[in-house]
Coordinates of C-alpha atoms and ligand atoms in Angstrom, one line a residue:
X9 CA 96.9 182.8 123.0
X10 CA 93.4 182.4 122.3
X11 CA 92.1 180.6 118.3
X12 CA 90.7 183.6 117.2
X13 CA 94.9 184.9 116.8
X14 CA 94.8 182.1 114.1
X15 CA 92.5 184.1 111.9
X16 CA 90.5 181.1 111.4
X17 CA 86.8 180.8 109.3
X18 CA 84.1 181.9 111.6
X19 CA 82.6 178.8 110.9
X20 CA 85.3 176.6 112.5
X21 CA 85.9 179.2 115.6
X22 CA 82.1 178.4 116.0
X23 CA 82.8 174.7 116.2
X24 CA 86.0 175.0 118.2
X25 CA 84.1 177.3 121.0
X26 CA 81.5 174.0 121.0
X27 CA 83.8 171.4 121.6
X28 CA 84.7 173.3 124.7
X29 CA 88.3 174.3 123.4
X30 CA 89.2 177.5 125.4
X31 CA 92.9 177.4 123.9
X32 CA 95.2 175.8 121.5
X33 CA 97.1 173.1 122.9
X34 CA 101.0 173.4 122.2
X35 CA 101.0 171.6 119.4
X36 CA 98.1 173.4 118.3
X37 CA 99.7 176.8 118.6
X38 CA 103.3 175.6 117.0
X39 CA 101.9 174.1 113.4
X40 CA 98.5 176.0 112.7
X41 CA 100.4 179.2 112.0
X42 CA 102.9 177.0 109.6
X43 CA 100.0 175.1 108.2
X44 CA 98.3 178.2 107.1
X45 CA 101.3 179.8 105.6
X46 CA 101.4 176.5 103.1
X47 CA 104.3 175.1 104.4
X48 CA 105.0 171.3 104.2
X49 CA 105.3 170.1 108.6
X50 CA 106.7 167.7 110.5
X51 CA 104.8 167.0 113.5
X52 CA 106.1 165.3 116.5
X53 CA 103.9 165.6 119.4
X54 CA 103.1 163.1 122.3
X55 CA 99.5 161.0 122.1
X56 CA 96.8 163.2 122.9
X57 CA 98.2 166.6 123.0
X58 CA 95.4 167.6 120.1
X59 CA 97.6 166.5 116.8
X60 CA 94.9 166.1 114.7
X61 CA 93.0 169.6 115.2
X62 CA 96.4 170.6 114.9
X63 CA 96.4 169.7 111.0
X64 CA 92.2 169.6 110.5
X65 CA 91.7 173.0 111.4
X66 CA 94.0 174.8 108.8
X67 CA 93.0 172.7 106.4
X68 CA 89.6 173.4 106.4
X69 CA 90.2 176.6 106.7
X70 CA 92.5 176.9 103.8
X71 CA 89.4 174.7 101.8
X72 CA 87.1 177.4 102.8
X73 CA 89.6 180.1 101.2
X74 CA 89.1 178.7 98.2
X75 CA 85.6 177.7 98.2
X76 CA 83.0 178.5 95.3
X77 CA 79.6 177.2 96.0
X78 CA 79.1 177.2 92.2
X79 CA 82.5 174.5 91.5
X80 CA 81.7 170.5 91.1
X81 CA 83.1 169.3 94.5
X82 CA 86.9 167.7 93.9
X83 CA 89.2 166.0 95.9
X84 CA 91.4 168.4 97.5
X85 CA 92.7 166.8 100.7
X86 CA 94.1 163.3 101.0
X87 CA 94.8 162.4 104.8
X88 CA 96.0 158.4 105.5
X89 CA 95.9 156.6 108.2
X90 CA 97.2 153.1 109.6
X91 CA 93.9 151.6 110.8
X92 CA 90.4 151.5 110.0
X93 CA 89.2 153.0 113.4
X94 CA 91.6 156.2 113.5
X95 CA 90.7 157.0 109.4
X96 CA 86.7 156.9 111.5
X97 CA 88.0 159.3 114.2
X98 CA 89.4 161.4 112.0
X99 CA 86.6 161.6 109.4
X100 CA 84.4 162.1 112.3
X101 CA 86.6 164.9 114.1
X102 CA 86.4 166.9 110.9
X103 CA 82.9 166.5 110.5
X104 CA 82.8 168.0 114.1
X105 CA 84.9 171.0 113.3
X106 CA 83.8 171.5 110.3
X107 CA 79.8 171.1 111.4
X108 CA 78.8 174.5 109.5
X109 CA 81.0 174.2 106.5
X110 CA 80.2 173.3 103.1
X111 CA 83.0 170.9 103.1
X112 CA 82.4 166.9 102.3
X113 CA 84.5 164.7 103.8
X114 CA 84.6 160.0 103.4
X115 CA 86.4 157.5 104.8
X116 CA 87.9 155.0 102.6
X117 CA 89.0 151.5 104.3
X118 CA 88.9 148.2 103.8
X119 CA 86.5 145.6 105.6
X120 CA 83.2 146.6 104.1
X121 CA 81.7 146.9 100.3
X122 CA 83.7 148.9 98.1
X123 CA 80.6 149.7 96.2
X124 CA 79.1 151.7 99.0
X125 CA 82.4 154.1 99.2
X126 CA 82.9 154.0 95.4
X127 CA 79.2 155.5 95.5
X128 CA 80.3 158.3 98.3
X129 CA 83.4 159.6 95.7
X130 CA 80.8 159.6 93.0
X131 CA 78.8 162.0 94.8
X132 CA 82.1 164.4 95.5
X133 CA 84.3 165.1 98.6
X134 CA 86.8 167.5 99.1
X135 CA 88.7 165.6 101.6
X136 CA 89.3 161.4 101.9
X137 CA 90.8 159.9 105.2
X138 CA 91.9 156.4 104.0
X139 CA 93.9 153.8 105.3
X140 CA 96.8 152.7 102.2
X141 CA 95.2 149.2 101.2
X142 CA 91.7 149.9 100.2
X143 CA 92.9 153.4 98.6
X144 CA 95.4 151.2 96.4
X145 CA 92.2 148.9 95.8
X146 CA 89.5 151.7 94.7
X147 CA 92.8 153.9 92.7
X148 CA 93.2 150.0 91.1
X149 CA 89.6 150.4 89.8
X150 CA 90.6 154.2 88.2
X151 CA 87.7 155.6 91.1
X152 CA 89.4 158.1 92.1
X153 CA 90.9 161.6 90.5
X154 CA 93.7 163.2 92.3
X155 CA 94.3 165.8 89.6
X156 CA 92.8 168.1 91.8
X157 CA 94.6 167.6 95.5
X158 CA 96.5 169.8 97.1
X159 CA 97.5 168.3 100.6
X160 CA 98.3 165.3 101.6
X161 CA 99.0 164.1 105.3
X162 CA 100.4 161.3 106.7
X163 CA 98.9 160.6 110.1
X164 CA 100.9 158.2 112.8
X165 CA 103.6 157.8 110.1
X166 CA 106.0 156.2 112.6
X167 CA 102.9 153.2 112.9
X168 CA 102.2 153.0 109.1
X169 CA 105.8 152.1 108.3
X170 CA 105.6 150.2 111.0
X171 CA 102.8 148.0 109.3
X172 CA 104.6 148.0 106.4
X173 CA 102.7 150.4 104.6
X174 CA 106.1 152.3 103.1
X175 CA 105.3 150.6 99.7
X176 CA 101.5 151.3 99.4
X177 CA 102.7 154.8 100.5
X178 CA 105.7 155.3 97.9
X179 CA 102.7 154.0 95.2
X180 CA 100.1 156.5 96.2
X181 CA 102.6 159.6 96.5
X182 CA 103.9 158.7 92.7
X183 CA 100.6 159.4 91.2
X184 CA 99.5 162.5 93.3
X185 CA 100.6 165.8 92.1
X186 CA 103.9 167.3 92.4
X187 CA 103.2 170.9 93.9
X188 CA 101.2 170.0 96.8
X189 CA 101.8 170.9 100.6
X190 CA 102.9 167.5 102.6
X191 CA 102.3 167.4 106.2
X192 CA 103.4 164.0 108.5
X193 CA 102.3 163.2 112.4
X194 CA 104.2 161.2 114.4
X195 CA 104.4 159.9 117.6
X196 CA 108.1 159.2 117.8
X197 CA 111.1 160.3 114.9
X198 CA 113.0 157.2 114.2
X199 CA 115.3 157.1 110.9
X200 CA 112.7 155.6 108.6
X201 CA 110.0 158.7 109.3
X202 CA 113.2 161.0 108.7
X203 CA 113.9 159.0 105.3
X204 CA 110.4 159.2 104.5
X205 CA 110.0 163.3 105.1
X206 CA 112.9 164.1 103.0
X207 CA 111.8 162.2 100.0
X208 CA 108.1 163.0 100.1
X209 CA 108.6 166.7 101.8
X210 CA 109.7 170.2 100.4
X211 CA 111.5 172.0 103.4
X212 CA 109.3 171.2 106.2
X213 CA 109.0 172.9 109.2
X214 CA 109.4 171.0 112.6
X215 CA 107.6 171.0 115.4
X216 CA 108.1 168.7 118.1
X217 CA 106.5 169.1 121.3
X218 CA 107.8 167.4 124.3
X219 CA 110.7 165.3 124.6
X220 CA 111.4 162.9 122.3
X221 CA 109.5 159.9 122.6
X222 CA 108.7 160.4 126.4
X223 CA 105.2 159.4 127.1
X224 CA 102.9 161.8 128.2
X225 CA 103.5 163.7 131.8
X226 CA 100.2 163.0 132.6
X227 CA 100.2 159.8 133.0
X228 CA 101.3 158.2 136.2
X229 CA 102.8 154.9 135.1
X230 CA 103.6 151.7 137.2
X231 CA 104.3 148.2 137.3
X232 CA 103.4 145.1 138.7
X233 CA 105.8 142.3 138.6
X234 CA 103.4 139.4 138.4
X235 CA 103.9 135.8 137.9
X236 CA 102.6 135.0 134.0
X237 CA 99.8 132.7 135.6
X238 CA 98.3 134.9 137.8
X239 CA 97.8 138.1 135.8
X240 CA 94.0 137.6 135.0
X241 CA 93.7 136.8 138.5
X242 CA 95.6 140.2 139.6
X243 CA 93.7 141.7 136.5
X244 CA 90.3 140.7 138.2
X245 CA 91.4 142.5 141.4
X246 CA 92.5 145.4 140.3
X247 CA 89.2 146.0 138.3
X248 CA 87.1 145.2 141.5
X249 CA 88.6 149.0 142.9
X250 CA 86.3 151.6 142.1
X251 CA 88.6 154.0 140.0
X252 CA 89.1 151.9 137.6
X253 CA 86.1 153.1 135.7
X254 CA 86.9 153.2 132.1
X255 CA 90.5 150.5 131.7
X256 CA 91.5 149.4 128.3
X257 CA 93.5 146.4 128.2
X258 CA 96.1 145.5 125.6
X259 CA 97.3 141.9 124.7
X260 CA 99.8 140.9 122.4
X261 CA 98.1 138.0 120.7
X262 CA 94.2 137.9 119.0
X263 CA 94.2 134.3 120.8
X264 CA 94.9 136.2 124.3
X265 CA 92.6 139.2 123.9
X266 CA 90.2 136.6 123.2
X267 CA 90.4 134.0 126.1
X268 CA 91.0 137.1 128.7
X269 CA 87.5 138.5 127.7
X270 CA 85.8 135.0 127.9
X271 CA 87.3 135.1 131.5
X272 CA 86.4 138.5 132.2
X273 CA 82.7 138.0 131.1
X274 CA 82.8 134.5 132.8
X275 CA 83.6 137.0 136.3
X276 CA 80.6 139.2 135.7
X277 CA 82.5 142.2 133.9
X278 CA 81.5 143.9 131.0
X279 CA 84.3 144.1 128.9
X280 CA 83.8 144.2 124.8
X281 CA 87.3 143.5 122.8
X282 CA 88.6 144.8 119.5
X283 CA 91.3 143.1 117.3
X284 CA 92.3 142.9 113.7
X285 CA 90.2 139.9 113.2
X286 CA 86.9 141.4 113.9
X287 CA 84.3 142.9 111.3
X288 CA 84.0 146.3 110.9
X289 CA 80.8 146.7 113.0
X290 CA 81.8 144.1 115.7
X291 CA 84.9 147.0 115.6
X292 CA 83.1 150.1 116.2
X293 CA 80.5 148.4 117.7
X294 CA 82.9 147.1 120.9
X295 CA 84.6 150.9 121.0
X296 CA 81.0 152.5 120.9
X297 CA 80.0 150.5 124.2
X298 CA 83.3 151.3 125.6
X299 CA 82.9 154.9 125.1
X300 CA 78.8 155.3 126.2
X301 CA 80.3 152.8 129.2
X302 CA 78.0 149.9 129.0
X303 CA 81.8 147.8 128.9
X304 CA 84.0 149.0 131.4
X305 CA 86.7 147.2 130.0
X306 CA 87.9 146.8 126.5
X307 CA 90.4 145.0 125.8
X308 CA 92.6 145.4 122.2
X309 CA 95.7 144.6 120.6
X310 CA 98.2 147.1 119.5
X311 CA 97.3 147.2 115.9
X312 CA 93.6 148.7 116.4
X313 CA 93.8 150.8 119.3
X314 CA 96.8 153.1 117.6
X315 CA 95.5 156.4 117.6
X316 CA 92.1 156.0 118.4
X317 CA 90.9 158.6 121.0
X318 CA 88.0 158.2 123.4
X319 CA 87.4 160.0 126.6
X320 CA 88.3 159.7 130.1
X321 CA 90.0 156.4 129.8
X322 CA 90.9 155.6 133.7
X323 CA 93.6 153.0 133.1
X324 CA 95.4 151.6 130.4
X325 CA 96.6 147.5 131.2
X326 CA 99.8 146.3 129.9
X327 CA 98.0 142.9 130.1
X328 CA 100.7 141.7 127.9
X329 CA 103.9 143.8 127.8
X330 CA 104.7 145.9 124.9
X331 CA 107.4 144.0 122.5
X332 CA 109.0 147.4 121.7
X333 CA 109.0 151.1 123.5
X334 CA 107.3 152.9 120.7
X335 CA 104.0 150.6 121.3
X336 CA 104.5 151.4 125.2
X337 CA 104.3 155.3 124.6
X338 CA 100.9 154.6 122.2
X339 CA 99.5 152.6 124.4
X340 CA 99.5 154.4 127.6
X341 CA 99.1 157.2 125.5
X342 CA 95.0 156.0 125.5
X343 CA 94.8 157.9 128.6
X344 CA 95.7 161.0 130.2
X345 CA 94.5 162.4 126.7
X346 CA 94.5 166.5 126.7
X347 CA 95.7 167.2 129.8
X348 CA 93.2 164.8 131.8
X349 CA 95.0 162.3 134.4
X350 CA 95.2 158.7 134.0
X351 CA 97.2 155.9 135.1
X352 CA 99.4 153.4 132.6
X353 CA 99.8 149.8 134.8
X354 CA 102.4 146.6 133.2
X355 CA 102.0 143.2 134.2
X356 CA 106.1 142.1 133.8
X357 CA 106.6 138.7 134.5
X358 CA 109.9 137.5 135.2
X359 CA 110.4 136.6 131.5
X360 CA 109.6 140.0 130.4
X361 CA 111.6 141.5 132.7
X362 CA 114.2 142.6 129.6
X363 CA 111.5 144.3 127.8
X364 CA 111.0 146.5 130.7
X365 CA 114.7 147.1 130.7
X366 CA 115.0 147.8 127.4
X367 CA 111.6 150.4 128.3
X368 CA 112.9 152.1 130.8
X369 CA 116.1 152.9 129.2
X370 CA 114.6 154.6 126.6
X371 CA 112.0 156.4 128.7
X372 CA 115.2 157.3 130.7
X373 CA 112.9 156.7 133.4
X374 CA 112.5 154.0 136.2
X375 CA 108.8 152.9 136.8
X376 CA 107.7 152.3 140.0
X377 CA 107.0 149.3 141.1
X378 CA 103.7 148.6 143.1
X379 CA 102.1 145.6 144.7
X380 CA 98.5 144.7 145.5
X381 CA 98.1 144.1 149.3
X382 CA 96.7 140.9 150.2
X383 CA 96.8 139.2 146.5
X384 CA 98.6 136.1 147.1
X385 CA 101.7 136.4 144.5
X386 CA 102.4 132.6 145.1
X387 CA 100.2 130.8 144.1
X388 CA 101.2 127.9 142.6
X389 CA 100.2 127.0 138.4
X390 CA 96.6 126.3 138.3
X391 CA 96.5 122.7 136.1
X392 CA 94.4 124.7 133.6
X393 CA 94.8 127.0 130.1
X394 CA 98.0 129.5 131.1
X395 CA 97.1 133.1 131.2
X396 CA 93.8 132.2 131.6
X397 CA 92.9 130.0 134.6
X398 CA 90.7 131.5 137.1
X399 CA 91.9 132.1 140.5
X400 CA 92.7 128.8 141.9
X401 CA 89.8 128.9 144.5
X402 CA 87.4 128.6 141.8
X403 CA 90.0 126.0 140.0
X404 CA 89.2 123.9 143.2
X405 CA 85.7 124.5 143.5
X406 CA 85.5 123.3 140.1
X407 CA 87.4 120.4 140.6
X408 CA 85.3 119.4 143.7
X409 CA 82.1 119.8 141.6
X410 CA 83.8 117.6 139.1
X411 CA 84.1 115.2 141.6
X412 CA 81.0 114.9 143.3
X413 CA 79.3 114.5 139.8
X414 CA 81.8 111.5 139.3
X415 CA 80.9 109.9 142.4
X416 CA 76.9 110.2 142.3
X417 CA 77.3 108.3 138.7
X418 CA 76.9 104.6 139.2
X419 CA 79.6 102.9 137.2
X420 CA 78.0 101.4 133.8
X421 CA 80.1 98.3 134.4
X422 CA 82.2 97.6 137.2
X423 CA 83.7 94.3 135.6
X424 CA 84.5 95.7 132.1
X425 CA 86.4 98.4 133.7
X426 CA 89.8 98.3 132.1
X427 CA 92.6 97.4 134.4
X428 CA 95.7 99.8 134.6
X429 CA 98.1 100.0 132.3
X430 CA 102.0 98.0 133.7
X431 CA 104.9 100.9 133.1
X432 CA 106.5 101.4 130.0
X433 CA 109.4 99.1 130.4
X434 CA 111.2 101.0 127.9
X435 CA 112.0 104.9 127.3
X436 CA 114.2 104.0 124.5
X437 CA 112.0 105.7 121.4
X438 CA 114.3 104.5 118.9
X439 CA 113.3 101.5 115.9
X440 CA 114.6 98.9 116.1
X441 CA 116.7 97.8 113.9
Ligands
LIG28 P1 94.3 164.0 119.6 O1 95.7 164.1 120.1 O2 94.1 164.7 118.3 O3 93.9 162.6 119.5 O4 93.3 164.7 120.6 C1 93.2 164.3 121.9 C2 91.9 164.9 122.6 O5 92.1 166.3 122.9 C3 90.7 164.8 121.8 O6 89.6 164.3 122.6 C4 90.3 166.2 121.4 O7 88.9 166.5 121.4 C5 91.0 167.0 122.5 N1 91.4 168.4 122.2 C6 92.0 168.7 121.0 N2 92.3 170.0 121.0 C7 92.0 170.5 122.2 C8 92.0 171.8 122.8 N3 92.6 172.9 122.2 N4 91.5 171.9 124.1 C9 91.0 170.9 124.7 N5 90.9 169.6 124.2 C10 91.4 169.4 123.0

């Protein structure tokens, strides 16, 4: 079925036919139709199967329905997101298909100067992509006038109750209007995203596409079972291969994702990284070089890379494993994104071995397992910062320089040198009485 069945404004065909769209993907084609009609929609679709054309282009079009060049522009369109850097893709995909259209579109998150936003509302938008906290903020400072809206969509739901978001999001819907039409994306369809569609939703429609929460068929998944010592180490090989072009990497911890890209750039790879306690710009400044390709690495934690989409992403790195299979099916969701191939690796060491369990249960799905010829899974603990040491031949070099440098110093006193310490005589810490 080609777009032009949808009936859609000339204007947004236009911008379709320019992103090089030749057909609706399946999600596409199951919730435009319902999206048009006005009904409220559930949408359950893997990563990267085109969810959010699936709910932008309707809605513009439905905008451009009732458009009157001669009407003060008002807030029609309320979409939120979890993060910061998805609210930015969003904004910017419907500034893409909406290119020729007199609709006005902002982004509302937290991280930089209210005052600049508060100054975009001013001016008039028909459409806001926020993320829950700063909209709370800005609605705090009575900035912004919902009498108007008439959608409201909840993107990656499943992730924003995951954050904890449910209360900023029961606040928001108890001021917007009543008669509005509600739609909510979602990766996966636990209880709470049920809970949440049948108090905020007015018989919605269901589309789910795929099984239920299976990742993506197009990407072939593997694992490595690694000792936790030698991942960077296995990390640096793997990188060294020539298809791995474009890898995001995901660690658990801000500390990790930060040490693992002082040892990448300490090997000579360009790798930018992107967590939670980053500016703004450092943000989108770290995913711009990852998308022009001046990194070819970029490594993230879970809470930032949700949702965001960038192009022919080669491998996605379980660096660290995912704490719970919902995270797994984002994350290797990075790549393989509209029907493109890409490959999802996990480091497991042995002590992770449960979460992999507990994975592949849900997946219903064994991953293979896969071992890098001639890296030598033995080697012993380097004496040096876990999860970070370089390989050990370096460790030695190191050591050896170390060394030499000691010897070539002349010793400022030999005489005043202390002499050792005798044994503890006791191992008995307790005081005495
Ligand atoms: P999303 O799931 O919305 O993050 O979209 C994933 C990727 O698919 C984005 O890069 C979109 O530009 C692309 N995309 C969306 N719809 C289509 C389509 N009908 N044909 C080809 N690519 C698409």
């Amino acid at each position: 079925m080609p777009f032009s069945k949808f009936g859609l404004d000339p204007g947004i065909l236009g911008a379709i036919h320019k992103a090089g769209y030749t057909r609706p993907t399946p999600v596409q084609a199951a919730a435009i139709p319902k999206v048009l009609q006005g009904h409220d929609l559930i949408a359950i679709a893997q990563t990267g199967t085109g969810k959010t054309a699936a709910f932008v282009l309707p809605i513009l079009h439905r905008l451009m329905l009732a458009h009157r060049p001669d009407q003060t522009r008002r807030m029609k369109v309320l979409i939120l997101a979890p993060t910061r850097e998805l609210a930015v893709q969003i904004m910017e995909n419907i500034r893409t298909y909406g290119k020729s259209l007199p609709i006005r579109v902002a982004a509302i998150f937290g991280g930089v100067e209210e005052d600049a936003q508060i100054k975009v509302l001013r001016k008039g938008v028909h459409i806001i992509v926020a993320t829950p906290g700063r909209l709370l903020d800005l609605i705090g400072r009575q900035q912004i006038d919902f009498s108007a809206l008439e959608m409201l969509v909840l993107d990656e739901a499943d992730r924003m109750l995951h954050m904890g978001f449910l209360p900023d999001i029961e606040k928001i819907a108890a001021i917007l209007p009543k008669r509005r039409q509600t739609l909510m994306l979602s990766a996966t369809f636990p209880k709470e995203v049920e809970s949440l569609a049948r108090r905020f939703q007015y018989q919605p429609k269901m589309v789910q596409i795929g099984k239920r929460s299976n990742p993506a068929d197009t990407v072939a998944q593997c694992v490595y079972e690694v000792p936790a010592h030698l991942k960077s180490a296995l990390l640096l090989e793997l990188l060294k291969q020539p298809d791995f072009k474009k890898v995001l990497v995901f660690a658990r911890m801000k500390d990790g994702a930060n040490r693992l890209t002082e040892f990448l750039k300490a090997a000579q790879v360009k790798v930018a990284k992107l967590h939670s306690s980053r500016s703004q710009e450092q943000r989108l400044q770290a995913l711009q070089d990852f998308k022009d390709g001046k990194a070819q690495v970029l490594v993230a934690t879970d809470i930032v890379a949700r949702g965001i989409d960038i192009d022919g992403v080669s491998h996605v790195i379980n660096y660290d494993f995912p704490v719970n299979p919902e995270d797994y099916i984002h994350r290797i969701g990075r790549t393989g994104r509209a029907e493109a191939q890409g490959e999802a690796i996990s480091f497991v060491p042995e002590e992770d071995l449960n979460l992999l369990g507990i994975l592949e249960l849900t997946i219903i799905q064994r991953l293979q397992r896969k071992r890098l010829k001639g890296f030598n899974y033995n080697a012993p603990i380097p004496p040096y910062i876990p999860g970070v040491t370089p390989p050990r031949r370096d460790w030695r070099k190191r050591t050896r320089e170390m060394d030499a440098k000691k010897s070539t110093k002349p010793s400022p006193n030999p005489k005043s040198t202390p002499a050792p310490r005798p044994p503890k005589k006791s191992t008995n810490h307790r005081r005495p009485k």
